[in-house]
PDB file of N, CA and C in Angstrom:
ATOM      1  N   UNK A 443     181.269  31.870 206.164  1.00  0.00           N
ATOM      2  CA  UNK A 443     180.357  30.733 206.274  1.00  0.00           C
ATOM      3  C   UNK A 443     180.142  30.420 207.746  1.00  0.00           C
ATOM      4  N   UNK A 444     178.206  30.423 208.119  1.00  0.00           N
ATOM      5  CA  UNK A 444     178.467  29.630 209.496  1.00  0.00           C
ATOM      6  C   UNK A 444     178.620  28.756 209.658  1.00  0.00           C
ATOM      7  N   UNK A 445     178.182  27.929 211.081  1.00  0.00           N
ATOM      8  CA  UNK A 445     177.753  27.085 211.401  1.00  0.00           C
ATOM      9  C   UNK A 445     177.035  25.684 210.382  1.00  0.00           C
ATOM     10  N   UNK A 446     175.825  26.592 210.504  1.00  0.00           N
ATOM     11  CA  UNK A 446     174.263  26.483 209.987  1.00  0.00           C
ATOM     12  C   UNK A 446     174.667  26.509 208.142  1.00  0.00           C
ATOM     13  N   UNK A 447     174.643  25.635 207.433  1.00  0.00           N
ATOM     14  CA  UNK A 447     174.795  25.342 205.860  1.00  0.00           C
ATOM     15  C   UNK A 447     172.843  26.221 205.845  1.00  0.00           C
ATOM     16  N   UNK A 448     172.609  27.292 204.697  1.00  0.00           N
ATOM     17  CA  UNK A 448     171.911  27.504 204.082  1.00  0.00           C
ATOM     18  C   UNK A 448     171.383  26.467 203.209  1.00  0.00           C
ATOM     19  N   UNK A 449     169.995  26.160 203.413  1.00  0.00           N
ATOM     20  CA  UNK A 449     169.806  26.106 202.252  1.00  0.00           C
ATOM     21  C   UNK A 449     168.522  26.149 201.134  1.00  0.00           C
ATOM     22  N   UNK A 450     168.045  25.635 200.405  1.00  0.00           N
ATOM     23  CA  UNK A 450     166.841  26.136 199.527  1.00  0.00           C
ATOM     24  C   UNK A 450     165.399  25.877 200.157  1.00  0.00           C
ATOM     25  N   UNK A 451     164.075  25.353 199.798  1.00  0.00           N
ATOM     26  CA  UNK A 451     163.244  24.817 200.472  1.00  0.00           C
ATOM     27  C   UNK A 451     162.977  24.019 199.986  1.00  0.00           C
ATOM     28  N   UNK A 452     162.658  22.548 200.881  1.00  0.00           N
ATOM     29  CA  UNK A 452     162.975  21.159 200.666  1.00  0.00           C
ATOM     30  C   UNK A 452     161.965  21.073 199.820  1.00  0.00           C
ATOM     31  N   UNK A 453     162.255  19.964 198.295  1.00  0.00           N
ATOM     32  CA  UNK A 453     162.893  18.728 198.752  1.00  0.00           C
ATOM     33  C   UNK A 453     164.308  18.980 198.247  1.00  0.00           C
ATOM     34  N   UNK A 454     165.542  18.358 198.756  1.00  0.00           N
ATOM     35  CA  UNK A 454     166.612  18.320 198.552  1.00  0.00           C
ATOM     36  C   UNK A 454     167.259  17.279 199.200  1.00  0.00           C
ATOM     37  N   UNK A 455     168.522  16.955 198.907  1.00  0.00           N
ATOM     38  CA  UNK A 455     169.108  15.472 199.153  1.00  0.00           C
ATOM     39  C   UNK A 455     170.209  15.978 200.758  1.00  0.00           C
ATOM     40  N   UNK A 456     170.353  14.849 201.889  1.00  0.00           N
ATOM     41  CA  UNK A 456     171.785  15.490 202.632  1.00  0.00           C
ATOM     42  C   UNK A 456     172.806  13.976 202.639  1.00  0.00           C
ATOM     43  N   UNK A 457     173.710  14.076 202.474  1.00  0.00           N
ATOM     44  CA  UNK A 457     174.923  13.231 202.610  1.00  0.00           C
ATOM     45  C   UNK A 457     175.152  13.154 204.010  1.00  0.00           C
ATOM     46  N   UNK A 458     175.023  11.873 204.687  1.00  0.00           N
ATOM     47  CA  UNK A 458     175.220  11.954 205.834  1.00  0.00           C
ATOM     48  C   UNK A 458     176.778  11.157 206.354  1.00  0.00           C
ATOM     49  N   UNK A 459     177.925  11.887 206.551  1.00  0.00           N
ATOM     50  CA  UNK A 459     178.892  11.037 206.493  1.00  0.00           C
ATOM     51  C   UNK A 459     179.502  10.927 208.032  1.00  0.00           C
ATOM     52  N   UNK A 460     179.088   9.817 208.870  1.00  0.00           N
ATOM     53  CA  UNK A 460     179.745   9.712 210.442  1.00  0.00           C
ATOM     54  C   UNK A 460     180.818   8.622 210.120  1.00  0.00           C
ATOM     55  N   UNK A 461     181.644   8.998 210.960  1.00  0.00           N
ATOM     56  CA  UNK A 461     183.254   8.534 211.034  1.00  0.00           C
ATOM     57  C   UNK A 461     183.999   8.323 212.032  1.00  0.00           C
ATOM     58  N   UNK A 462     184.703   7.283 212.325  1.00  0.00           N
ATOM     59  CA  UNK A 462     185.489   7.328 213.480  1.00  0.00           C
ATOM     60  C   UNK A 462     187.168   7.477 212.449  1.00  0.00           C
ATOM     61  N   UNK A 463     187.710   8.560 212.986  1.00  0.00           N
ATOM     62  CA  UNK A 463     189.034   8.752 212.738  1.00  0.00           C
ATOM     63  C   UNK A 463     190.451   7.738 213.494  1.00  0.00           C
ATOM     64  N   UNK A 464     191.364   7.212 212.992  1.00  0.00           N
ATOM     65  CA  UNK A 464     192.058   6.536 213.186  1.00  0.00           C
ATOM     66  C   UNK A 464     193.066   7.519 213.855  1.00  0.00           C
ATOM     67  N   UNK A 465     194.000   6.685 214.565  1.00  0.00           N
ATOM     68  CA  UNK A 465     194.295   7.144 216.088  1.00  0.00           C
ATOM     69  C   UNK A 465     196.131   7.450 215.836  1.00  0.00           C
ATOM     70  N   UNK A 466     196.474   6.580 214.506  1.00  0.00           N
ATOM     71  CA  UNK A 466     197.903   6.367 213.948  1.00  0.00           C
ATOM     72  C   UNK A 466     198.251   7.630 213.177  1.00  0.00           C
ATOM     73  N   UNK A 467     197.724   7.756 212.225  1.00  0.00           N
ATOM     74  CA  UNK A 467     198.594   8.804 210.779  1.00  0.00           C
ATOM     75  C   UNK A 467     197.377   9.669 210.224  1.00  0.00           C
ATOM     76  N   UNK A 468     197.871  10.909 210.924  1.00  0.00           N
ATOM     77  CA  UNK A 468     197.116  11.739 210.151  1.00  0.00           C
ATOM     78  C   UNK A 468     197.877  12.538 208.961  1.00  0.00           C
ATOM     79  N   UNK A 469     198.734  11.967 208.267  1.00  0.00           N
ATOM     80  CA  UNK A 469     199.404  12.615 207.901  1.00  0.00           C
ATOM     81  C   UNK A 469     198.645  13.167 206.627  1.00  0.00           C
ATOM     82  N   UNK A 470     198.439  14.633 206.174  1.00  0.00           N
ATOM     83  CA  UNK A 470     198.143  14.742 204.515  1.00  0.00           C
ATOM     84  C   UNK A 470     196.346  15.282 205.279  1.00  0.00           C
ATOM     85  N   UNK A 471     195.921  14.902 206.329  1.00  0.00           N
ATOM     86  CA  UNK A 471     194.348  15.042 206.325  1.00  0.00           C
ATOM     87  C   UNK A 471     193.528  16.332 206.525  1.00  0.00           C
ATOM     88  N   UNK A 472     194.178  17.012 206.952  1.00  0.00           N
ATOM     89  CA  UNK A 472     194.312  18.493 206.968  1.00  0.00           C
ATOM     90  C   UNK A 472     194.154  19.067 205.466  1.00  0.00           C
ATOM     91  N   UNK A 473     195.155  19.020 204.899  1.00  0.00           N
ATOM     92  CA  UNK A 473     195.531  19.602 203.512  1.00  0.00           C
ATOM     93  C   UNK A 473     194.502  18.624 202.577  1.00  0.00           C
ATOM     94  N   UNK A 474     193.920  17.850 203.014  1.00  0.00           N
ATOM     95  CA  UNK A 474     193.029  17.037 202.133  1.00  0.00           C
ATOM     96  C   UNK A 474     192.151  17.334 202.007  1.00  0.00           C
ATOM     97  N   UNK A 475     191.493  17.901 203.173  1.00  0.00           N
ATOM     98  CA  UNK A 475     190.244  18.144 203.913  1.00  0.00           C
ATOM     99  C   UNK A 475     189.535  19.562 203.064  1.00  0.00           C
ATOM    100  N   UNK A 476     190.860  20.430 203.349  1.00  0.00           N
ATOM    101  CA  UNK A 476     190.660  21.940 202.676  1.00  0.00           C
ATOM    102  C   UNK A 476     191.029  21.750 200.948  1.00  0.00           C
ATOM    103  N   UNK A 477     191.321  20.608 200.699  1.00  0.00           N
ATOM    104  CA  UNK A 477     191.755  20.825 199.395  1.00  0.00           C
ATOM    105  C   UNK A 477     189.867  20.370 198.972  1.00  0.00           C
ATOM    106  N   UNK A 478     189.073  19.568 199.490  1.00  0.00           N
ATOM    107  CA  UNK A 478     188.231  18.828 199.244  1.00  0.00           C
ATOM    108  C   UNK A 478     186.957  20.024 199.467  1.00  0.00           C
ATOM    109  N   UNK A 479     186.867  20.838 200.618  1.00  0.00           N
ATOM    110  CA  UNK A 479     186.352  21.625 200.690  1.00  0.00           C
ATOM    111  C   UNK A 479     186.112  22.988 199.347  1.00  0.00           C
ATOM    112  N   UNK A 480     187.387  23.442 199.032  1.00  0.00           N
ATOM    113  CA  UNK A 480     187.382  23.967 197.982  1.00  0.00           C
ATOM    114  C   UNK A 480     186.858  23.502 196.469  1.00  0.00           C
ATOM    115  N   UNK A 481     186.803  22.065 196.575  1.00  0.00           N
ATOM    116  CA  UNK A 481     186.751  21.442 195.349  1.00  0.00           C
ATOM    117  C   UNK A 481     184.826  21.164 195.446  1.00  0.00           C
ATOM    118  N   UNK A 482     184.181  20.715 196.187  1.00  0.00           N
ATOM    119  CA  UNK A 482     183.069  20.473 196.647  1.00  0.00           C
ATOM    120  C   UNK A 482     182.251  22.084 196.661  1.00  0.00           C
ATOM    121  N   UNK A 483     183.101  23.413 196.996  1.00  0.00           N
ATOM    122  CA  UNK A 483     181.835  24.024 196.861  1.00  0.00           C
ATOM    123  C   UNK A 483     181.835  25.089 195.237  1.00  0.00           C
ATOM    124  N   UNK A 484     182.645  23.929 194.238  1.00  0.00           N
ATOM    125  CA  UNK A 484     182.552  24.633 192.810  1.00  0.00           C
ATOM    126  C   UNK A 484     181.675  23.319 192.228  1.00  0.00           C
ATOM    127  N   UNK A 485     181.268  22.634 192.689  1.00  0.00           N
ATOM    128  CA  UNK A 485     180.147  21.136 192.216  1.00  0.00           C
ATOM    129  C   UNK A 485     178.952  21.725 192.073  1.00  0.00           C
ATOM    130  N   UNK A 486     178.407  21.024 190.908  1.00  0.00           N
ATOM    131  CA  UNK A 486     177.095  21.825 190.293  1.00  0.00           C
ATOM    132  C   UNK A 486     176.388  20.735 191.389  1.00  0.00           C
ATOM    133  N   UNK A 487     175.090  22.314 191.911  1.00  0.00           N
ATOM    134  CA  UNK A 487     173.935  20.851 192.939  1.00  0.00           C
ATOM    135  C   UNK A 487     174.542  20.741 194.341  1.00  0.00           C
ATOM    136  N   UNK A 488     175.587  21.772 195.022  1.00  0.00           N
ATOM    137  CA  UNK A 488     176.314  21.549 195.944  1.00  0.00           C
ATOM    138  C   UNK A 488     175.740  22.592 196.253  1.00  0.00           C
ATOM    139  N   UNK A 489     174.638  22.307 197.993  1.00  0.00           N
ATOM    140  CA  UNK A 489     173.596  23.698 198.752  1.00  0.00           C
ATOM    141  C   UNK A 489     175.172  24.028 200.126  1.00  0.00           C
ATOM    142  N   UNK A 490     175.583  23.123 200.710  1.00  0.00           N
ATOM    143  CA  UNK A 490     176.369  23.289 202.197  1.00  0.00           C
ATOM    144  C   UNK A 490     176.580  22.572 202.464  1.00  0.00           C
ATOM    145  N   UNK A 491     177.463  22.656 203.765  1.00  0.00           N
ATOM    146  CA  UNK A 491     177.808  21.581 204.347  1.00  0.00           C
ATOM    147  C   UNK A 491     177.709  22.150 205.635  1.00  0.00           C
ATOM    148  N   UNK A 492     177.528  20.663 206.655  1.00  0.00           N
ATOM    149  CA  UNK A 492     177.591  21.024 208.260  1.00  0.00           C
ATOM    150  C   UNK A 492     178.606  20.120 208.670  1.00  0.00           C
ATOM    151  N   UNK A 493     179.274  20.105 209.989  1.00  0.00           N
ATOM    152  CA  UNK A 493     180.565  19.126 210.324  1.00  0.00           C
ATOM    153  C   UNK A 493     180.742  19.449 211.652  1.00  0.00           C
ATOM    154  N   UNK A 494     181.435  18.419 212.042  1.00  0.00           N
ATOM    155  CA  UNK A 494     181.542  18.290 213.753  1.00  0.00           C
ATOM    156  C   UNK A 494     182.505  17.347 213.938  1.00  0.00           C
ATOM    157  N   UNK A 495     183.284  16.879 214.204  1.00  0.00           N
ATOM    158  CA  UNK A 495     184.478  16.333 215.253  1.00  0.00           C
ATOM    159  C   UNK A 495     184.516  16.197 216.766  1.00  0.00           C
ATOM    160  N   UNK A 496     184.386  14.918 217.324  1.00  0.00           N
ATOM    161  CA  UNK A 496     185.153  15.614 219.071  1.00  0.00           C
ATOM    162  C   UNK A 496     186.310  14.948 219.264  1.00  0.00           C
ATOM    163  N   UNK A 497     186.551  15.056 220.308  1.00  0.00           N
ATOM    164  CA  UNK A 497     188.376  14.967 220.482  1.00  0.00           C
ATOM    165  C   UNK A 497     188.749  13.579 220.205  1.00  0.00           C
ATOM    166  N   UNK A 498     187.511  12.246 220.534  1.00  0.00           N
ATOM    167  CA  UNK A 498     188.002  11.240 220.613  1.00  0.00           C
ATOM    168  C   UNK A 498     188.190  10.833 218.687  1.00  0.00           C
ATOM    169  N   UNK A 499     188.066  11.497 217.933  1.00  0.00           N
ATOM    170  CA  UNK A 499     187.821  11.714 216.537  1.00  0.00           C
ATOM    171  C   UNK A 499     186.826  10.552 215.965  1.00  0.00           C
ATOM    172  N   UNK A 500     185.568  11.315 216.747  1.00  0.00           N
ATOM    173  CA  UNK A 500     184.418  11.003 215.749  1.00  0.00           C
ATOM    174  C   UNK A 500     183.352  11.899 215.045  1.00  0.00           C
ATOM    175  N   UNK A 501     183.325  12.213 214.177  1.00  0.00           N
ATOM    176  CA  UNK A 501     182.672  13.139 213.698  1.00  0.00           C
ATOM    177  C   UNK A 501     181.081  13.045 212.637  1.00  0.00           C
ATOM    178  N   UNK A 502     180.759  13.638 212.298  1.00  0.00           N
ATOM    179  CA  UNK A 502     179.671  13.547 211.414  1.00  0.00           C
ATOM    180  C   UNK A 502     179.832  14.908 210.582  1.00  0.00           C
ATOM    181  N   UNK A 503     179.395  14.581 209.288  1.00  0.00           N
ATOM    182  CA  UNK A 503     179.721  15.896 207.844  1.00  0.00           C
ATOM    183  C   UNK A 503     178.279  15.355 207.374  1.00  0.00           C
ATOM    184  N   UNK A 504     177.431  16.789 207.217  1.00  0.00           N
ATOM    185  CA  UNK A 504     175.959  16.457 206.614  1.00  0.00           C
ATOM    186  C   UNK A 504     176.723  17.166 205.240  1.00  0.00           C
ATOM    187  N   UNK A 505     176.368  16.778 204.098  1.00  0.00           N
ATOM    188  CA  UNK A 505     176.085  17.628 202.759  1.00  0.00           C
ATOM    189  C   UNK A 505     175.097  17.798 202.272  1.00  0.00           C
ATOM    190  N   UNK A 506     174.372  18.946 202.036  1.00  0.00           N
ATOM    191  CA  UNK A 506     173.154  19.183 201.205  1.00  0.00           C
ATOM    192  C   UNK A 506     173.390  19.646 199.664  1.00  0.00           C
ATOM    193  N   UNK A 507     172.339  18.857 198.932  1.00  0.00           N
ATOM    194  CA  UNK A 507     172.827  18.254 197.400  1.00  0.00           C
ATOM    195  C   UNK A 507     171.219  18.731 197.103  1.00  0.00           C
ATOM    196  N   UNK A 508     170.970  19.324 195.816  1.00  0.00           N
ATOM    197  CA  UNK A 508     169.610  19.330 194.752  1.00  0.00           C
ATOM    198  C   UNK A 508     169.172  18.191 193.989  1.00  0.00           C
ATOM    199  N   UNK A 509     170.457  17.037 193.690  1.00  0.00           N
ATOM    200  CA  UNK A 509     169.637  15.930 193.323  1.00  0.00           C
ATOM    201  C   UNK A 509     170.316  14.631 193.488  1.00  0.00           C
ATOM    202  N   UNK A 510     169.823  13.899 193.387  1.00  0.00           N
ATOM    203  CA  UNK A 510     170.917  12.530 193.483  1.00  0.00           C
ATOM    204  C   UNK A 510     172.124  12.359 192.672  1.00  0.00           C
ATOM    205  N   UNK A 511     171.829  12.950 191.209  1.00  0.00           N
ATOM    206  CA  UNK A 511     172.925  12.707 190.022  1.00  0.00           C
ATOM    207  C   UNK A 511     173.765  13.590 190.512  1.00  0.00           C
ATOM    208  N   UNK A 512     173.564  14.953 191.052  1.00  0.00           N
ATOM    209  CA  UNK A 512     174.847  15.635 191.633  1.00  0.00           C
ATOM    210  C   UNK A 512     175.787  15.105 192.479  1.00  0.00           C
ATOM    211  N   UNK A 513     174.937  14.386 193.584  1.00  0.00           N
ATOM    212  CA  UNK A 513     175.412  13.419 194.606  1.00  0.00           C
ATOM    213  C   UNK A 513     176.703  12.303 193.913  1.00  0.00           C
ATOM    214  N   UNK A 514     175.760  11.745 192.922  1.00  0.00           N
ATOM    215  CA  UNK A 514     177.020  10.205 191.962  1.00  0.00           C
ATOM    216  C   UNK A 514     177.736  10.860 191.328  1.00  0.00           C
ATOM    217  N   UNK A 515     177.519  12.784 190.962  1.00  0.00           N
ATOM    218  CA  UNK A 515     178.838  12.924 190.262  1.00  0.00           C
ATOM    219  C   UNK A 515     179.991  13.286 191.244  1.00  0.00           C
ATOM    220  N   UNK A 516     179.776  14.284 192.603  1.00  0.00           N
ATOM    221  CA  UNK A 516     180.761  14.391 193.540  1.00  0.00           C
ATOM    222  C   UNK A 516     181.212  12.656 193.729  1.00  0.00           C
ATOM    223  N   UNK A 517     180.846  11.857 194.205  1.00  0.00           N
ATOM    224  CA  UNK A 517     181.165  10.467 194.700  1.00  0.00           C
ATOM    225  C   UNK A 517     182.307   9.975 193.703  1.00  0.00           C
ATOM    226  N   UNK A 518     182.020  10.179 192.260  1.00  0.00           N
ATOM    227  CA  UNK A 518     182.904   9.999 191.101  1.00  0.00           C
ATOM    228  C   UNK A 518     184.011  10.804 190.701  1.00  0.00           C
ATOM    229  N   UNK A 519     183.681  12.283 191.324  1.00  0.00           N
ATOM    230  CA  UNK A 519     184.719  13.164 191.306  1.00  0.00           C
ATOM    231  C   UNK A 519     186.398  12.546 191.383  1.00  0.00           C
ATOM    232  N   UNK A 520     187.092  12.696 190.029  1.00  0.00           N
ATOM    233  CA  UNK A 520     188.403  12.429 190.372  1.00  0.00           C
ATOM    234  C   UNK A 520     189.692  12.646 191.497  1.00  0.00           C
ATOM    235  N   UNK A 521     189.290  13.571 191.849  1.00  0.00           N
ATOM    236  CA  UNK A 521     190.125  14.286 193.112  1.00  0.00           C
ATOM    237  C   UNK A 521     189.513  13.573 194.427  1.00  0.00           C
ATOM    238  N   UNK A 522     187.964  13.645 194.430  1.00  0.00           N
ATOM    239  CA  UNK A 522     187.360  13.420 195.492  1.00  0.00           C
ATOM    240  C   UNK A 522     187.608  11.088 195.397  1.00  0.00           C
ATOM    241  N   UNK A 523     187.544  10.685 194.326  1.00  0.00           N
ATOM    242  CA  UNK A 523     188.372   9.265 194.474  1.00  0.00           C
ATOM    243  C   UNK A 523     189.316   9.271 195.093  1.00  0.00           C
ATOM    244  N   UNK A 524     190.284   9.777 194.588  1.00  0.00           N
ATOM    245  CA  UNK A 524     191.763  10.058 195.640  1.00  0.00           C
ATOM    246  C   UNK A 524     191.644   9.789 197.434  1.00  0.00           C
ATOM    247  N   UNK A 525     191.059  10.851 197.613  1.00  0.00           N
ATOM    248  CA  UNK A 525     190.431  11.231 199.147  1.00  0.00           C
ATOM    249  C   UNK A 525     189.918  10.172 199.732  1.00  0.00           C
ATOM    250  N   UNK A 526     188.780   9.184 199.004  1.00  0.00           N
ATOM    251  CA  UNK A 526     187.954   8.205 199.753  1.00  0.00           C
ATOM    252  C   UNK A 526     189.090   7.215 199.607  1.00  0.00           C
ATOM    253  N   UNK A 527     189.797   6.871 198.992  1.00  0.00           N
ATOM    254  CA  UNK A 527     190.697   5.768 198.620  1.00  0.00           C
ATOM    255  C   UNK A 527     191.789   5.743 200.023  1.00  0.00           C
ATOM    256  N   UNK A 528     192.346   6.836 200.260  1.00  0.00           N
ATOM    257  CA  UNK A 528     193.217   7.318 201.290  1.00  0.00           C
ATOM    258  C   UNK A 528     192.420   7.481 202.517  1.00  0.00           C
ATOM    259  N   UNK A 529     191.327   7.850 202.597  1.00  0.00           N
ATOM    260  CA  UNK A 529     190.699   7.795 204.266  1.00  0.00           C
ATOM    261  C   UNK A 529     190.157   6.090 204.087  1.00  0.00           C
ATOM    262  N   UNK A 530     190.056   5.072 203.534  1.00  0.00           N
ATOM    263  CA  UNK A 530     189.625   3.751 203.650  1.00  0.00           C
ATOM    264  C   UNK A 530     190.839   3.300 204.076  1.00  0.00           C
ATOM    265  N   UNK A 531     192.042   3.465 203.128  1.00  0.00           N
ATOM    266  CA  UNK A 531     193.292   2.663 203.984  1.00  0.00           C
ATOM    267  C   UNK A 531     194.015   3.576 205.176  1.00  0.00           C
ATOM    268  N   UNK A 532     193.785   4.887 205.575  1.00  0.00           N
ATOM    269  CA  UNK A 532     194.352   5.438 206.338  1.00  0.00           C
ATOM    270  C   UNK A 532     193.810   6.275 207.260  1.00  0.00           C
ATOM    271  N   UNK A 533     193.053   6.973 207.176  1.00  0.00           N
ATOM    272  CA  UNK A 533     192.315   8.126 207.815  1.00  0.00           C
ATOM    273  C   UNK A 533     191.293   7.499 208.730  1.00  0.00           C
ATOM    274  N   UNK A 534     190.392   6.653 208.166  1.00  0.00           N
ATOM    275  CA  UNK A 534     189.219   6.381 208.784  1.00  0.00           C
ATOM    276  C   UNK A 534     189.294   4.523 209.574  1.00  0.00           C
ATOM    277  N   UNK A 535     189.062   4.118 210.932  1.00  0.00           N
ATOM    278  CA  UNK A 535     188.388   3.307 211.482  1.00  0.00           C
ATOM    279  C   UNK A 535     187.355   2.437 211.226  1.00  0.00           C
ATOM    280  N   UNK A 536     186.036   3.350 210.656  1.00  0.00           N
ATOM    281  CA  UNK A 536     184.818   3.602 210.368  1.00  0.00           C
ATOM    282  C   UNK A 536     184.259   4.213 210.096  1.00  0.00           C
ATOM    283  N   UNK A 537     183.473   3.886 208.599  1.00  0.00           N
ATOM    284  CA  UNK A 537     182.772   5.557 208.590  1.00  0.00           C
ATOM    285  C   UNK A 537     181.013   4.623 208.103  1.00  0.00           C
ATOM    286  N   UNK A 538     180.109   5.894 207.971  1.00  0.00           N
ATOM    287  CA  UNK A 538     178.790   4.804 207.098  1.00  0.00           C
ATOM    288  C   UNK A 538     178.271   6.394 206.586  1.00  0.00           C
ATOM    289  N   UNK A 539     177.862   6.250 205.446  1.00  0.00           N
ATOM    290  CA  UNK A 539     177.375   6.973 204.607  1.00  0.00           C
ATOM    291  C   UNK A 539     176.080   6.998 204.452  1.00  0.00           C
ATOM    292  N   UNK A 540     175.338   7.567 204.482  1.00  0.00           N
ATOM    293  CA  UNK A 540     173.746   7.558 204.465  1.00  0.00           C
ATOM    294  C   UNK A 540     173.076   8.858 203.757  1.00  0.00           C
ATOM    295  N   UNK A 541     172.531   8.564 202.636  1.00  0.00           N
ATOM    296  CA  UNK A 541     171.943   9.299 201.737  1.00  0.00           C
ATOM    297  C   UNK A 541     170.284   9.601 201.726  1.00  0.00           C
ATOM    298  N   UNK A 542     169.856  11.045 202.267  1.00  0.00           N
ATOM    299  CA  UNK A 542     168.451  11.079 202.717  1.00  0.00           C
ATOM    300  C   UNK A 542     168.043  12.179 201.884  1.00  0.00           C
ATOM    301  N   UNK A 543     166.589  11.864 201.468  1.00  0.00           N
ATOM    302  CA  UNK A 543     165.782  13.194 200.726  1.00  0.00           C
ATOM    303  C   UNK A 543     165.085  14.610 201.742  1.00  0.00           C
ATOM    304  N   UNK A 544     165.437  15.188 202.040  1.00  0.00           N
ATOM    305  CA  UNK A 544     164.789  15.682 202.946  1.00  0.00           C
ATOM    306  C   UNK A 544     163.572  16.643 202.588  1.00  0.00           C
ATOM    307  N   UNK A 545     162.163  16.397 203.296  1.00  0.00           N
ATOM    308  CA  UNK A 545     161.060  17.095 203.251  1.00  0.00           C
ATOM    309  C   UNK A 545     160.548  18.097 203.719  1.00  0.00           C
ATOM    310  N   UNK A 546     161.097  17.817 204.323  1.00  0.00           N
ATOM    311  CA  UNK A 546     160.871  19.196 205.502  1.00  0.00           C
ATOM    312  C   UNK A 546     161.990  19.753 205.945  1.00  0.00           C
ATOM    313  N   UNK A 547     161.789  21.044 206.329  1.00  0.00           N
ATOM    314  CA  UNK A 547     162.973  21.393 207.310  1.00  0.00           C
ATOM    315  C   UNK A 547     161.906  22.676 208.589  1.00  0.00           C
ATOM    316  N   UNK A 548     162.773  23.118 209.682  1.00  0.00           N
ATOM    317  CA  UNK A 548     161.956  24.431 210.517  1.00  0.00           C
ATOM    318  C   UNK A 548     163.088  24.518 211.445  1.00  0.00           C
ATOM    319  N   UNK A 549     163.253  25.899 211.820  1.00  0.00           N
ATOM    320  CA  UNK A 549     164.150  26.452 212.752  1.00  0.00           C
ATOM    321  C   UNK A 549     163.811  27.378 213.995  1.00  0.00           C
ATOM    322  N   UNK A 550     164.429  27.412 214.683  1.00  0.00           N
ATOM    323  CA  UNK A 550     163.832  28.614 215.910  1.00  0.00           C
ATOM    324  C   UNK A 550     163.921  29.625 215.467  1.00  0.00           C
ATOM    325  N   UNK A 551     164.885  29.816 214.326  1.00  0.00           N
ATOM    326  CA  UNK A 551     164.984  31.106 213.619  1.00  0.00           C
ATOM    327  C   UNK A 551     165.156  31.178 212.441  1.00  0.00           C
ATOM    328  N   UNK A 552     164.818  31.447 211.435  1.00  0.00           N
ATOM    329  CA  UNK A 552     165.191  32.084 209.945  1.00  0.00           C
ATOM    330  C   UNK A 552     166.358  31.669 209.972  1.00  0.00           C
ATOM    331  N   UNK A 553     167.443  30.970 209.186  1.00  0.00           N
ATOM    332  CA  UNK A 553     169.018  30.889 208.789  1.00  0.00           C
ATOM    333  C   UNK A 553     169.347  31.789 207.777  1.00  0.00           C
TER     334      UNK A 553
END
């Protein structure tokens, strides 16, 4: 997998998740992260994902989704509850979630 999440030709949904990471206990976030990864790309309606971090731990995770109901069923996902429950009291500072349809897309190059 690159960079660059593949994906179909729009319209399609992206999960926009920016975050400031907390500075105390990372304990478990690692193994969460990859456990969540694995679990997210067997989700029906799940196109990619893109992600970024910098050192001061703030990051942004785009997800690209085929429809909204795919979207409320990952969000509902039992495993994936777990995860948001534990980065609200531990992992995360701040985060804001922002859910966009996207219409368009164009690249300098073919992906």
């Amino acid at each position: 997998m690159g960079p660059f999440a593949k994906t179909p030709k729009p319209p399609y949904y992206a999960v926009i998740f920016t975050s400031q990471r907390t500075q105390t206990d990372n304990t478990g976030y690692e193994e969460m992260a990859v456990m969540m990864e694995k679990l997210v790309f067997a989700q029906p309606g799940f196109l990619g994902v893109e992600s970024t971090r910098d050192a001061d731990g703030f990051g942004v995770t785009i997800s690209y989704w085929q429809s909204l109901e795919d979207i409320r069923n990952w969000k509902q996902n039992e495993d994936h509850l777990v995860a948001q429950e534990k980065g609200k009291q531990v992992w995360y500072e701040q985060y804001v979630t922002r859910i966009c349809r996207v219409e368009r897309e164009y690249s300098l190059n073919e992906l």
